[in-house]
Amino acid sequence: NTMSVTEISLNLHSRSSTNSNTVLLRDARTQKKASSIIDESLEKQKREDTSRLKILLLGGADAGKSTILKQMRIQYMNGFKAEEMHSFKKYLRLNLFQICHVIAMGVHECIPKIFDFEKDILDRFSEGISWIVDIDVEKEVQFLNTFMKLDCVRSFMELHPNHPSLPDNAHYYIPHVSSLLAEDYIPTPEDILHLRIPTADVNEINFTFSTSAIRLIDVGGQKTYRKKWIHFFDGVAAVLFVASMAAYDQPLDAVDATIKPVLYKDLFTEDEIKKPKVVNRLRDSAHLFGEMLRSKFLTSAAFILFLNKVSKFPRFWP
C-alpha cells in the first residue's frame, strides 16, 4: 500500500486546507463575539449618556468653574487620588510664585520705603516667574519663604489687603506659606479648592445627585477656547453659567491666557472714561452670558446664573 509522492502531497494539502479553514472560522467567530461585546458596550454607554442630565459649566476665565467641578468631586465622589494630591504640590508652588509676583509689583507701586537689601529679591519677582524653571524645588521654597518675610511685603499686605491685583487665593495661602512649603506637607481638600489652574482641556465628571445621574462638563473660559464650546451643545439639559463678582474692577487681558496683574493707575484713567480701551472682565461675562442665552443651539436648555466670589465684591450698603 505504498502511496505515491503525489498522493502524499495532495493528502497533506487537504489536511492543511481543512486546518486553515477551521482557524479562519474560529477567528471569524472570535471577531464576531468581540464585535458584539463592543456594540453592546457602546449601546450601554449611549443609554447611560441619554439617561444622564448633561450640564455645561460655562463662563469667563478665572470665574471659578473648575473649583465648582472640584467641589462636586469632593462632595459626591471619592475626592482626589493619591497621585493627584501629589501633583497639586507643584501647582501650589506655582500659585505662590504668581502671588509673590503680583505682590512685588504692588510693593513697587504703593510702598515708598524699600530697604536696599530687599531690592534684589523684590526686583527678581517683579520681572516675572519664568526664572523658576532653572532652579530646583529646594531653591523655590527658599525664595518663597524669604520673599514673604520681607518688611516691604508685610507692609503692603497690611496697608493694601484688598489691592485689585491680588489673586483671589492670596489671603488663603499667605498666612500658611511656611507649613504649605514643608517637605512633609499633604494638601487638604480645602487647599486644593483654592488652587488656580487654568483649564486647558475639557474636564468631565459623572456623579449621582439625589436620584439623578449628572454629567458635568467644564470647558475652558479663555477666549481661545470659546469657539470650541459649540461642540458640547448637543443634548444639554442645563447651562450653569459662572460669573466672578471679583472681576468688577479687573480688565480682560489681551490674550486672556492668564489674568494680568492690574495696577491702581491702570484702572480708571481719564482717557478710558472718555473712550474705553480696556474691556472690563465683569462686562465681558455679562456679554458672554447674553450670547449663550441667544444661542439657537441652547434653546431647550435651562440656564442657571451662578454669581461667584461675592465676598470679593464691595458692598456699598449697610
PDB file of N, CA, C and O in Angstrom, residues 132-204:
ATOM      1  N   ILE A 132      12.017  80.590  37.473  1.00  0.00           N
ATOM      2  CA  ILE A 132      11.939  79.426  38.370  1.00  0.00           C
ATOM      3  C   ILE A 132      12.161  78.112  37.632  1.00  0.00           C
ATOM      4  O   ILE A 132      12.381  77.073  38.254  1.00  0.00           O
ATOM      5  N   VAL A 133      12.109  78.154  36.310  1.00  0.00           N
ATOM      6  CA  VAL A 133      12.320  76.932  35.525  1.00  0.00           C
ATOM      7  C   VAL A 133      13.722  76.381  35.758  1.00  0.00           C
ATOM      8  O   VAL A 133      13.949  75.167  35.717  1.00  0.00           O
ATOM      9  N   ASP A 134      14.671  77.269  36.008  1.00  0.00           N
ATOM     10  CA  ASP A 134      16.077  76.860  36.113  1.00  0.00           C
ATOM     11  C   ASP A 134      16.525  76.540  37.534  1.00  0.00           C
ATOM     12  O   ASP A 134      17.707  76.302  37.772  1.00  0.00           O
ATOM     13  N   ILE A 135      15.608  76.539  38.497  1.00  0.00           N
ATOM     14  CA  ILE A 135      16.008  76.233  39.874  1.00  0.00           C
ATOM     15  C   ILE A 135      15.269  74.999  40.380  1.00  0.00           C
ATOM     16  O   ILE A 135      14.209  74.641  39.865  1.00  0.00           O
ATOM     17  N   ASP A 136      15.837  74.357  41.379  1.00  0.00           N
ATOM     18  CA  ASP A 136      15.223  73.141  41.915  1.00  0.00           C
ATOM     19  C   ASP A 136      14.198  73.483  42.992  1.00  0.00           C
ATOM     20  O   ASP A 136      14.047  74.646  43.384  1.00  0.00           O
ATOM     21  N   VAL A 137      13.510  72.462  43.474  1.00  0.00           N
ATOM     22  CA  VAL A 137      12.423  72.659  44.436  1.00  0.00           C
ATOM     23  C   VAL A 137      12.927  73.306  45.724  1.00  0.00           C
ATOM     24  O   VAL A 137      12.277  74.194  46.290  1.00  0.00           O
ATOM     25  N   GLU A 138      14.097  72.868  46.188  1.00  0.00           N
ATOM     26  CA  GLU A 138      14.647  73.409  47.432  1.00  0.00           C
ATOM     27  C   GLU A 138      14.874  74.913  47.323  1.00  0.00           C
ATOM     28  O   GLU A 138      14.577  75.678  48.254  1.00  0.00           O
ATOM     29  N   LYS A 139      15.399  75.360  46.175  1.00  0.00           N
ATOM     30  CA  LYS A 139      15.627  76.789  45.945  1.00  0.00           C
ATOM     31  C   LYS A 139      14.300  77.536  45.841  1.00  0.00           C
ATOM     32  O   LYS A 139      14.171  78.675  46.314  1.00  0.00           O
ATOM     33  N   GLU A 140      13.309  76.915  45.201  1.00  0.00           N
ATOM     34  CA  GLU A 140      11.986  77.531  45.093  1.00  0.00           C
ATOM     35  C   GLU A 140      11.431  77.849  46.480  1.00  0.00           C
ATOM     36  O   GLU A 140      10.952  78.961  46.739  1.00  0.00           O
ATOM     37  N   VAL A 141      11.484  76.867  47.349  1.00  0.00           N
ATOM     38  CA  VAL A 141      10.967  77.023  48.710  1.00  0.00           C
ATOM     39  C   VAL A 141      11.722  78.123  49.443  1.00  0.00           C
ATOM     40  O   VAL A 141      11.130  78.956  50.156  1.00  0.00           O
ATOM     41  N   GLN A 142      13.032  78.150  49.263  1.00  0.00           N
ATOM     42  CA  GLN A 142      13.864  79.155  49.927  1.00  0.00           C
ATOM     43  C   GLN A 142      13.491  80.566  49.468  1.00  0.00           C
ATOM     44  O   GLN A 142      13.332  81.481  50.288  1.00  0.00           O
ATOM     45  N   PHE A 143      13.322  80.752  48.160  1.00  0.00           N
ATOM     46  CA  PHE A 143      12.963  82.060  47.617  1.00  0.00           C
ATOM     47  C   PHE A 143      11.597  82.520  48.131  1.00  0.00           C
ATOM     48  O   PHE A 143      11.409  83.675  48.502  1.00  0.00           O
ATOM     49  N   LEU A 144      10.629  81.610  48.144  1.00  0.00           N
ATOM     50  CA  LEU A 144       9.275  81.958  48.578  1.00  0.00           C
ATOM     51  C   LEU A 144       9.244  82.355  50.042  1.00  0.00           C
ATOM     52  O   LEU A 144       8.624  83.355  50.420  1.00  0.00           O
ATOM     53  N   ASN A 145       9.910  81.580  50.879  1.00  0.00           N
ATOM     54  CA  ASN A 145       9.937  81.896  52.315  1.00  0.00           C
ATOM     55  C   ASN A 145      10.641  83.218  52.582  1.00  0.00           C
ATOM     56  O   ASN A 145      10.201  84.014  53.422  1.00  0.00           O
ATOM     57  N   THR A 146      11.743  83.461  51.874  1.00  0.00           N
ATOM     58  CA  THR A 146      12.490  84.708  52.045  1.00  0.00           C
ATOM     59  C   THR A 146      11.652  85.905  51.622  1.00  0.00           C
ATOM     60  O   THR A 146      11.606  86.931  52.311  1.00  0.00           O
ATOM     61  N   PHE A 147      10.967  85.772  50.500  1.00  0.00           N
ATOM     62  CA  PHE A 147      10.149  86.881  49.979  1.00  0.00           C
ATOM     63  C   PHE A 147       9.040  87.247  50.955  1.00  0.00           C
ATOM     64  O   PHE A 147       8.792  88.429  51.227  1.00  0.00           O
ATOM     65  N   MET A 148       8.360  86.258  51.500  1.00  0.00           N
ATOM     66  CA  MET A 148       7.228  86.512  52.384  1.00  0.00           C
ATOM     67  C   MET A 148       7.645  87.181  53.702  1.00  0.00           C
ATOM     68  O   MET A 148       6.817  87.784  54.385  1.00  0.00           O
ATOM     69  N   LYS A 149       8.935  87.092  54.052  1.00  0.00           N
ATOM     70  CA  LYS A 149       9.413  87.684  55.306  1.00  0.00           C
ATOM     71  C   LYS A 149       9.915  89.111  55.133  1.00  0.00           C
ATOM     72  O   LYS A 149      10.291  89.762  56.117  1.00  0.00           O
ATOM     73  N   LEU A 150       9.933  89.630  53.890  1.00  0.00           N
ATOM     74  CA  LEU A 150      10.409  90.994  53.649  1.00  0.00           C
ATOM     75  C   LEU A 150       9.495  92.014  54.343  1.00  0.00           C
ATOM     76  O   LEU A 150       8.275  91.880  54.331  1.00  0.00           O
ATOM     77  N   ASP A 151      10.088  93.033  54.920  1.00  0.00           N
ATOM     78  CA  ASP A 151       9.319  94.079  55.611  1.00  0.00           C
ATOM     79  C   ASP A 151       8.388  94.806  54.647  1.00  0.00           C
ATOM     80  O   ASP A 151       7.251  95.140  55.001  1.00  0.00           O
ATOM     81  N   CYS A 152       8.872  95.073  53.440  1.00  0.00           N
ATOM     82  CA  CYS A 152       8.050  95.802  52.467  1.00  0.00           C
ATOM     83  C   CYS A 152       6.837  94.977  52.043  1.00  0.00           C
ATOM     84  O   CYS A 152       5.757  95.533  51.775  1.00  0.00           O
ATOM     85  N   VAL A 153       6.985  93.660  51.998  1.00  0.00           N
ATOM     86  CA  VAL A 153       5.866  92.779  51.645  1.00  0.00           C
ATOM     87  C   VAL A 153       4.821  92.786  52.751  1.00  0.00           C
ATOM     88  O   VAL A 153       3.615  92.894  52.498  1.00  0.00           O
ATOM     89  N   ARG A 154       5.276  92.700  53.984  1.00  0.00           N
ATOM     90  CA  ARG A 154       4.351  92.725  55.118  1.00  0.00           C
ATOM     91  C   ARG A 154       3.609  94.066  55.186  1.00  0.00           C
ATOM     92  O   ARG A 154       2.408  94.121  55.472  1.00  0.00           O
ATOM     93  N   SER A 155       4.344  95.151  54.910  1.00  0.00           N
ATOM     94  CA  SER A 155       3.719  96.483  54.918  1.00  0.00           C
ATOM     95  C   SER A 155       2.652  96.583  53.841  1.00  0.00           C
ATOM     96  O   SER A 155       1.559  97.125  54.083  1.00  0.00           O
ATOM     97  N   PHE A 156       2.952  96.046  52.678  1.00  0.00           N
ATOM     98  CA  PHE A 156       1.985  96.097  51.570  1.00  0.00           C
ATOM     99  C   PHE A 156       0.719  95.331  51.920  1.00  0.00           C
ATOM    100  O   PHE A 156      -0.393  95.813  51.684  1.00  0.00           O
ATOM    101  N   MET A 157       0.850  94.134  52.480  1.00  0.00           N
ATOM    102  CA  MET A 157      -0.312  93.313  52.810  1.00  0.00           C
ATOM    103  C   MET A 157      -1.145  93.948  53.928  1.00  0.00           C
ATOM    104  O   MET A 157      -2.371  93.801  53.954  1.00  0.00           O
ATOM    105  N   GLU A 158      -0.482  94.667  54.849  1.00  0.00           N
ATOM    106  CA  GLU A 158      -1.217  95.331  55.922  1.00  0.00           C
ATOM    107  C   GLU A 158      -1.953  96.574  55.426  1.00  0.00           C
ATOM    108  O   GLU A 158      -3.097  96.837  55.818  1.00  0.00           O
ATOM    109  N   LEU A 159      -1.300  97.341  54.527  1.00  0.00           N
ATOM    110  CA  LEU A 159      -1.880  98.598  54.052  1.00  0.00           C
ATOM    111  C   LEU A 159      -2.834  98.418  52.877  1.00  0.00           C
ATOM    112  O   LEU A 159      -3.758  99.213  52.691  1.00  0.00           O
ATOM    113  N   HIS A 160      -2.615  97.372  52.079  1.00  0.00           N
ATOM    114  CA  HIS A 160      -3.419  97.188  50.859  1.00  0.00           C
ATOM    115  C   HIS A 160      -3.915  95.737  50.750  1.00  0.00           C
ATOM    116  O   HIS A 160      -3.641  95.052  49.768  1.00  0.00           O
ATOM    117  N   PRO A 161      -4.651  95.261  51.742  1.00  0.00           N
ATOM    118  CA  PRO A 161      -5.109  93.862  51.705  1.00  0.00           C
ATOM    119  C   PRO A 161      -6.105  93.569  50.591  1.00  0.00           C
ATOM    120  O   PRO A 161      -6.256  92.419  50.191  1.00  0.00           O
ATOM    121  N   ASN A 162      -6.762  94.623  50.081  1.00  0.00           N
ATOM    122  CA  ASN A 162      -7.756  94.431  49.021  1.00  0.00           C
ATOM    123  C   ASN A 162      -7.292  95.006  47.693  1.00  0.00           C
ATOM    124  O   ASN A 162      -8.109  95.428  46.865  1.00  0.00           O
ATOM    125  N   HIS A 163      -5.999  95.033  47.491  1.00  0.00           N
ATOM    126  CA  HIS A 163      -5.458  95.518  46.211  1.00  0.00           C
ATOM    127  C   HIS A 163      -6.074  94.688  45.075  1.00  0.00           C
ATOM    128  O   HIS A 163      -6.113  93.453  45.143  1.00  0.00           O
ATOM    129  N   PRO A 164      -6.583  95.353  44.012  1.00  0.00           N
ATOM    130  CA  PRO A 164      -7.311  94.628  42.957  1.00  0.00           C
ATOM    131  C   PRO A 164      -6.482  93.614  42.189  1.00  0.00           C
ATOM    132  O   PRO A 164      -7.037  92.727  41.533  1.00  0.00           O
ATOM    133  N   SER A 165      -5.158  93.733  42.250  1.00  0.00           N
ATOM    134  CA  SER A 165      -4.325  92.785  41.514  1.00  0.00           C
ATOM    135  C   SER A 165      -4.112  91.465  42.251  1.00  0.00           C
ATOM    136  O   SER A 165      -3.710  90.471  41.653  1.00  0.00           O
ATOM    137  N   LEU A 166      -4.360  91.458  43.547  1.00  0.00           N
ATOM    138  CA  LEU A 166      -4.114  90.242  44.329  1.00  0.00           C
ATOM    139  C   LEU A 166      -5.036  89.112  43.869  1.00  0.00           C
ATOM    140  O   LEU A 166      -6.259  89.297  43.783  1.00  0.00           O
ATOM    141  N   PRO A 167      -4.491  87.953  43.583  1.00  0.00           N
ATOM    142  CA  PRO A 167      -5.339  86.801  43.227  1.00  0.00           C
ATOM    143  C   PRO A 167      -6.295  86.452  44.356  1.00  0.00           C
ATOM    144  O   PRO A 167      -6.020  86.730  45.533  1.00  0.00           O
ATOM    145  N   ASP A 168      -7.403  85.836  44.011  1.00  0.00           N
ATOM    146  CA  ASP A 168      -8.438  85.522  44.996  1.00  0.00           C
ATOM    147  C   ASP A 168      -7.946  84.594  46.107  1.00  0.00           C
ATOM    148  O   ASP A 168      -8.488  84.608  47.212  1.00  0.00           O
ATOM    149  N   ASN A 169      -6.936  83.777  45.794  1.00  0.00           N
ATOM    150  CA  ASN A 169      -6.491  82.799  46.782  1.00  0.00           C
ATOM    151  C   ASN A 169      -5.330  83.298  47.653  1.00  0.00           C
ATOM    152  O   ASN A 169      -4.819  82.571  48.493  1.00  0.00           O
ATOM    153  N   ALA A 170      -4.906  84.555  47.444  1.00  0.00           N
ATOM    154  CA  ALA A 170      -3.748  85.083  48.174  1.00  0.00           C
ATOM    155  C   ALA A 170      -3.960  85.070  49.684  1.00  0.00           C
ATOM    156  O   ALA A 170      -3.092  84.632  50.443  1.00  0.00           O
ATOM    157  N   HIS A 171      -5.118  85.533  50.135  1.00  0.00           N
ATOM    158  CA  HIS A 171      -5.366  85.628  51.577  1.00  0.00           C
ATOM    159  C   HIS A 171      -5.529  84.258  52.225  1.00  0.00           C
ATOM    160  O   HIS A 171      -5.383  84.135  53.448  1.00  0.00           O
ATOM    161  N   TYR A 172      -5.815  83.246  51.416  1.00  0.00           N
ATOM    162  CA  TYR A 172      -5.914  81.892  51.983  1.00  0.00           C
ATOM    163  C   TYR A 172      -4.518  81.292  52.187  1.00  0.00           C
ATOM    164  O   TYR A 172      -4.243  80.662  53.213  1.00  0.00           O
ATOM    165  N   TYR A 173      -3.627  81.479  51.196  1.00  0.00           N
ATOM    166  CA  TYR A 173      -2.325  80.820  51.240  1.00  0.00           C
ATOM    167  C   TYR A 173      -1.268  81.571  52.052  1.00  0.00           C
ATOM    168  O   TYR A 173      -0.451  80.954  52.741  1.00  0.00           O
ATOM    169  N   ILE A 174      -1.249  82.903  51.960  1.00  0.00           N
ATOM    170  CA  ILE A 174      -0.159  83.681  52.553  1.00  0.00           C
ATOM    171  C   ILE A 174       0.059  83.401  54.040  1.00  0.00           C
ATOM    172  O   ILE A 174       1.202  83.216  54.477  1.00  0.00           O
ATOM    173  N   PRO A 175      -0.971  83.330  54.878  1.00  0.00           N
ATOM    174  CA  PRO A 175      -0.731  83.066  56.307  1.00  0.00           C
ATOM    175  C   PRO A 175      -0.131  81.698  56.600  1.00  0.00           C
ATOM    176  O   PRO A 175       0.387  81.469  57.697  1.00  0.00           O
ATOM    177  N   HIS A 176      -0.187  80.790  55.635  1.00  0.00           N
ATOM    178  CA  HIS A 176       0.267  79.408  55.896  1.00  0.00           C
ATOM    179  C   HIS A 176       1.412  78.983  54.983  1.00  0.00           C
ATOM    180  O   HIS A 176       1.639  77.792  54.786  1.00  0.00           O
ATOM    181  N   VAL A 177       2.139  79.956  54.434  1.00  0.00           N
ATOM    182  CA  VAL A 177       3.179  79.632  53.451  1.00  0.00           C
ATOM    183  C   VAL A 177       4.203  78.650  53.998  1.00  0.00           C
ATOM    184  O   VAL A 177       4.555  77.662  53.336  1.00  0.00           O
ATOM    185  N   SER A 178       4.701  78.880  55.200  1.00  0.00           N
ATOM    186  CA  SER A 178       5.758  78.022  55.765  1.00  0.00           C
ATOM    187  C   SER A 178       5.310  76.570  55.871  1.00  0.00           C
ATOM    188  O   SER A 178       6.046  75.647  55.484  1.00  0.00           O
ATOM    189  N   SER A 179       4.105  76.347  56.383  1.00  0.00           N
ATOM    190  CA  SER A 179       3.615  74.973  56.529  1.00  0.00           C
ATOM    191  C   SER A 179       3.266  74.364  55.169  1.00  0.00           C
ATOM    192  O   SER A 179       3.478  73.164  54.952  1.00  0.00           O
ATOM    193  N   LEU A 180       2.767  75.165  54.254  1.00  0.00           N
ATOM    194  CA  LEU A 180       2.426  74.656  52.923  1.00  0.00           C
ATOM    195  C   LEU A 180       3.654  74.200  52.156  1.00  0.00           C
ATOM    196  O   LEU A 180       3.578  73.288  51.324  1.00  0.00           O
ATOM    197  N   LEU A 181       4.791  74.840  52.420  1.00  0.00           N
ATOM    198  CA  LEU A 181       6.025  74.517  51.705  1.00  0.00           C
ATOM    199  C   LEU A 181       6.861  73.458  52.410  1.00  0.00           C
ATOM    200  O   LEU A 181       7.930  73.089  51.931  1.00  0.00           O
ATOM    201  N   ALA A 182       6.391  72.975  53.556  1.00  0.00           N
ATOM    202  CA  ALA A 182       7.127  71.930  54.286  1.00  0.00           C
ATOM    203  C   ALA A 182       7.201  70.659  53.440  1.00  0.00           C
ATOM    204  O   ALA A 182       6.283  70.341  52.680  1.00  0.00           O
ATOM    205  N   GLU A 183       8.309  69.943  53.591  1.00  0.00           N
ATOM    206  CA  GLU A 183       8.545  68.760  52.759  1.00  0.00           C
ATOM    207  C   GLU A 183       7.493  67.676  52.986  1.00  0.00           C
ATOM    208  O   GLU A 183       7.113  66.953  52.061  1.00  0.00           O
ATOM    209  N   ASP A 184       7.010  67.545  54.211  1.00  0.00           N
ATOM    210  CA  ASP A 184       6.034  66.508  54.531  1.00  0.00           C
ATOM    211  C   ASP A 184       4.589  67.001  54.422  1.00  0.00           C
ATOM    212  O   ASP A 184       3.660  66.329  54.875  1.00  0.00           O
ATOM    213  N   TYR A 185       4.402  68.158  53.802  1.00  0.00           N
ATOM    214  CA  TYR A 185       3.053  68.726  53.660  1.00  0.00           C
ATOM    215  C   TYR A 185       2.161  67.854  52.778  1.00  0.00           C
ATOM    216  O   TYR A 185       2.567  67.400  51.716  1.00  0.00           O
ATOM    217  N   ILE A 186       0.968  67.601  53.245  1.00  0.00           N
ATOM    218  CA  ILE A 186      -0.040  66.874  52.455  1.00  0.00           C
ATOM    219  C   ILE A 186      -1.229  67.812  52.270  1.00  0.00           C
ATOM    220  O   ILE A 186      -1.840  68.246  53.250  1.00  0.00           O
ATOM    221  N   PRO A 187      -1.568  68.175  51.033  1.00  0.00           N
ATOM    222  CA  PRO A 187      -2.649  69.144  50.803  1.00  0.00           C
ATOM    223  C   PRO A 187      -3.999  68.616  51.266  1.00  0.00           C
ATOM    224  O   PRO A 187      -4.306  67.433  51.137  1.00  0.00           O
ATOM    225  N   THR A 188      -4.782  69.507  51.808  1.00  0.00           N
ATOM    226  CA  THR A 188      -6.149  69.171  52.210  1.00  0.00           C
ATOM    227  C   THR A 188      -7.085  69.487  51.046  1.00  0.00           C
ATOM    228  O   THR A 188      -6.715  70.219  50.119  1.00  0.00           O
ATOM    229  N   PRO A 189      -8.309  68.951  51.076  1.00  0.00           N
ATOM    230  CA  PRO A 189      -9.278  69.316  50.026  1.00  0.00           C
ATOM    231  C   PRO A 189      -9.482  70.819  49.913  1.00  0.00           C
ATOM    232  O   PRO A 189      -9.636  71.352  48.810  1.00  0.00           O
ATOM    233  N   GLU A 190      -9.447  71.527  51.048  1.00  0.00           N
ATOM    234  CA  GLU A 190      -9.622  72.986  51.038  1.00  0.00           C
ATOM    235  C   GLU A 190      -8.449  73.660  50.331  1.00  0.00           C
ATOM    236  O   GLU A 190      -8.629  74.627  49.579  1.00  0.00           O
ATOM    237  N   ASP A 191      -7.232  73.148  50.541  1.00  0.00           N
ATOM    238  CA  ASP A 191      -6.055  73.689  49.855  1.00  0.00           C
ATOM    239  C   ASP A 191      -6.200  73.538  48.352  1.00  0.00           C
ATOM    240  O   ASP A 191      -5.863  74.442  47.575  1.00  0.00           O
ATOM    241  N   ILE A 192      -6.692  72.397  47.942  1.00  0.00           N
ATOM    242  CA  ILE A 192      -6.836  72.101  46.513  1.00  0.00           C
ATOM    243  C   ILE A 192      -7.912  72.969  45.882  1.00  0.00           C
ATOM    244  O   ILE A 192      -7.771  73.419  44.742  1.00  0.00           O
ATOM    245  N   LEU A 193      -8.971  73.227  46.623  1.00  0.00           N
ATOM    246  CA  LEU A 193     -10.056  74.057  46.095  1.00  0.00           C
ATOM    247  C   LEU A 193      -9.577  75.466  45.761  1.00  0.00           C
ATOM    248  O   LEU A 193     -10.096  76.108  44.847  1.00  0.00           O
ATOM    249  N   HIS A 194      -8.580  75.960  46.507  1.00  0.00           N
ATOM    250  CA  HIS A 194      -8.110  77.320  46.290  1.00  0.00           C
ATOM    251  C   HIS A 194      -7.029  77.423  45.206  1.00  0.00           C
ATOM    252  O   HIS A 194      -6.602  78.537  44.877  1.00  0.00           O
ATOM    253  N   LEU A 195      -6.594  76.301  44.653  1.00  0.00           N
ATOM    254  CA  LEU A 195      -5.587  76.350  43.599  1.00  0.00           C
ATOM    255  C   LEU A 195      -6.171  76.941  42.321  1.00  0.00           C
ATOM    256  O   LEU A 195      -7.309  76.657  41.948  1.00  0.00           O
ATOM    257  N   ARG A 196      -5.374  77.754  41.655  1.00  0.00           N
ATOM    258  CA  ARG A 196      -5.780  78.306  40.368  1.00  0.00           C
ATOM    259  C   ARG A 196      -5.006  77.583  39.268  1.00  0.00           C
ATOM    260  O   ARG A 196      -3.801  77.766  39.110  1.00  0.00           O
ATOM    261  N   ILE A 197      -5.712  76.738  38.521  1.00  0.00           N
ATOM    262  CA  ILE A 197      -5.115  76.009  37.407  1.00  0.00           C
ATOM    263  C   ILE A 197      -5.979  76.263  36.181  1.00  0.00           C
ATOM    264  O   ILE A 197      -7.086  75.724  36.087  1.00  0.00           O
ATOM    265  N   PRO A 198      -5.538  77.110  35.235  1.00  0.00           N
ATOM    266  CA  PRO A 198      -6.351  77.399  34.050  1.00  0.00           C
ATOM    267  C   PRO A 198      -6.723  76.119  33.313  1.00  0.00           C
ATOM    268  O   PRO A 198      -5.884  75.228  33.120  1.00  0.00           O
ATOM    269  N   THR A 199      -7.988  75.999  32.929  1.00  0.00           N
ATOM    270  CA  THR A 199      -8.457  74.806  32.222  1.00  0.00           C
ATOM    271  C   THR A 199      -7.953  74.831  30.790  1.00  0.00           C
ATOM    272  O   THR A 199      -8.330  75.691  30.000  1.00  0.00           O
ATOM    273  N   ALA A 200      -7.075  73.877  30.457  1.00  0.00           N
ATOM    274  CA  ALA A 200      -6.515  73.811  29.106  1.00  0.00           C
ATOM    275  C   ALA A 200      -7.167  72.707  28.288  1.00  0.00           C
ATOM    276  O   ALA A 200      -6.839  72.513  27.129  1.00  0.00           O
ATOM    277  N   ASP A 201      -8.089  71.989  28.881  1.00  0.00           N
ATOM    278  CA  ASP A 201      -8.754  70.886  28.195  1.00  0.00           C
ATOM    279  C   ASP A 201     -10.149  70.737  28.794  1.00  0.00           C
ATOM    280  O   ASP A 201     -10.498  71.401  29.758  1.00  0.00           O
ATOM    281  N   VAL A 202     -10.939  69.860  28.198  1.00  0.00           N
ATOM    282  CA  VAL A 202     -12.290  69.616  28.697  1.00  0.00           C
ATOM    283  C   VAL A 202     -12.213  68.645  29.870  1.00  0.00           C
ATOM    284  O   VAL A 202     -11.590  67.586  29.772  1.00  0.00           O
ATOM    285  N   ASN A 203     -12.822  69.014  30.991  1.00  0.00           N
ATOM    286  CA  ASN A 203     -12.882  68.141  32.156  1.00  0.00           C
ATOM    287  C   ASN A 203     -14.326  67.714  32.385  1.00  0.00           C
ATOM    288  O   ASN A 203     -15.237  68.545  32.328  1.00  0.00           O
ATOM    289  N   GLU A 204     -14.509  66.443  32.630  1.00  0.00           N
ATOM    290  CA  GLU A 204     -15.869  65.906  32.775  1.00  0.00           C
ATOM    291  C   GLU A 204     -15.929  64.939  33.946  1.00  0.00           C
ATOM    292  O   GLU A 204     -15.011  64.141  34.151  1.00  0.00           O
TER     293      GLU A 204
END
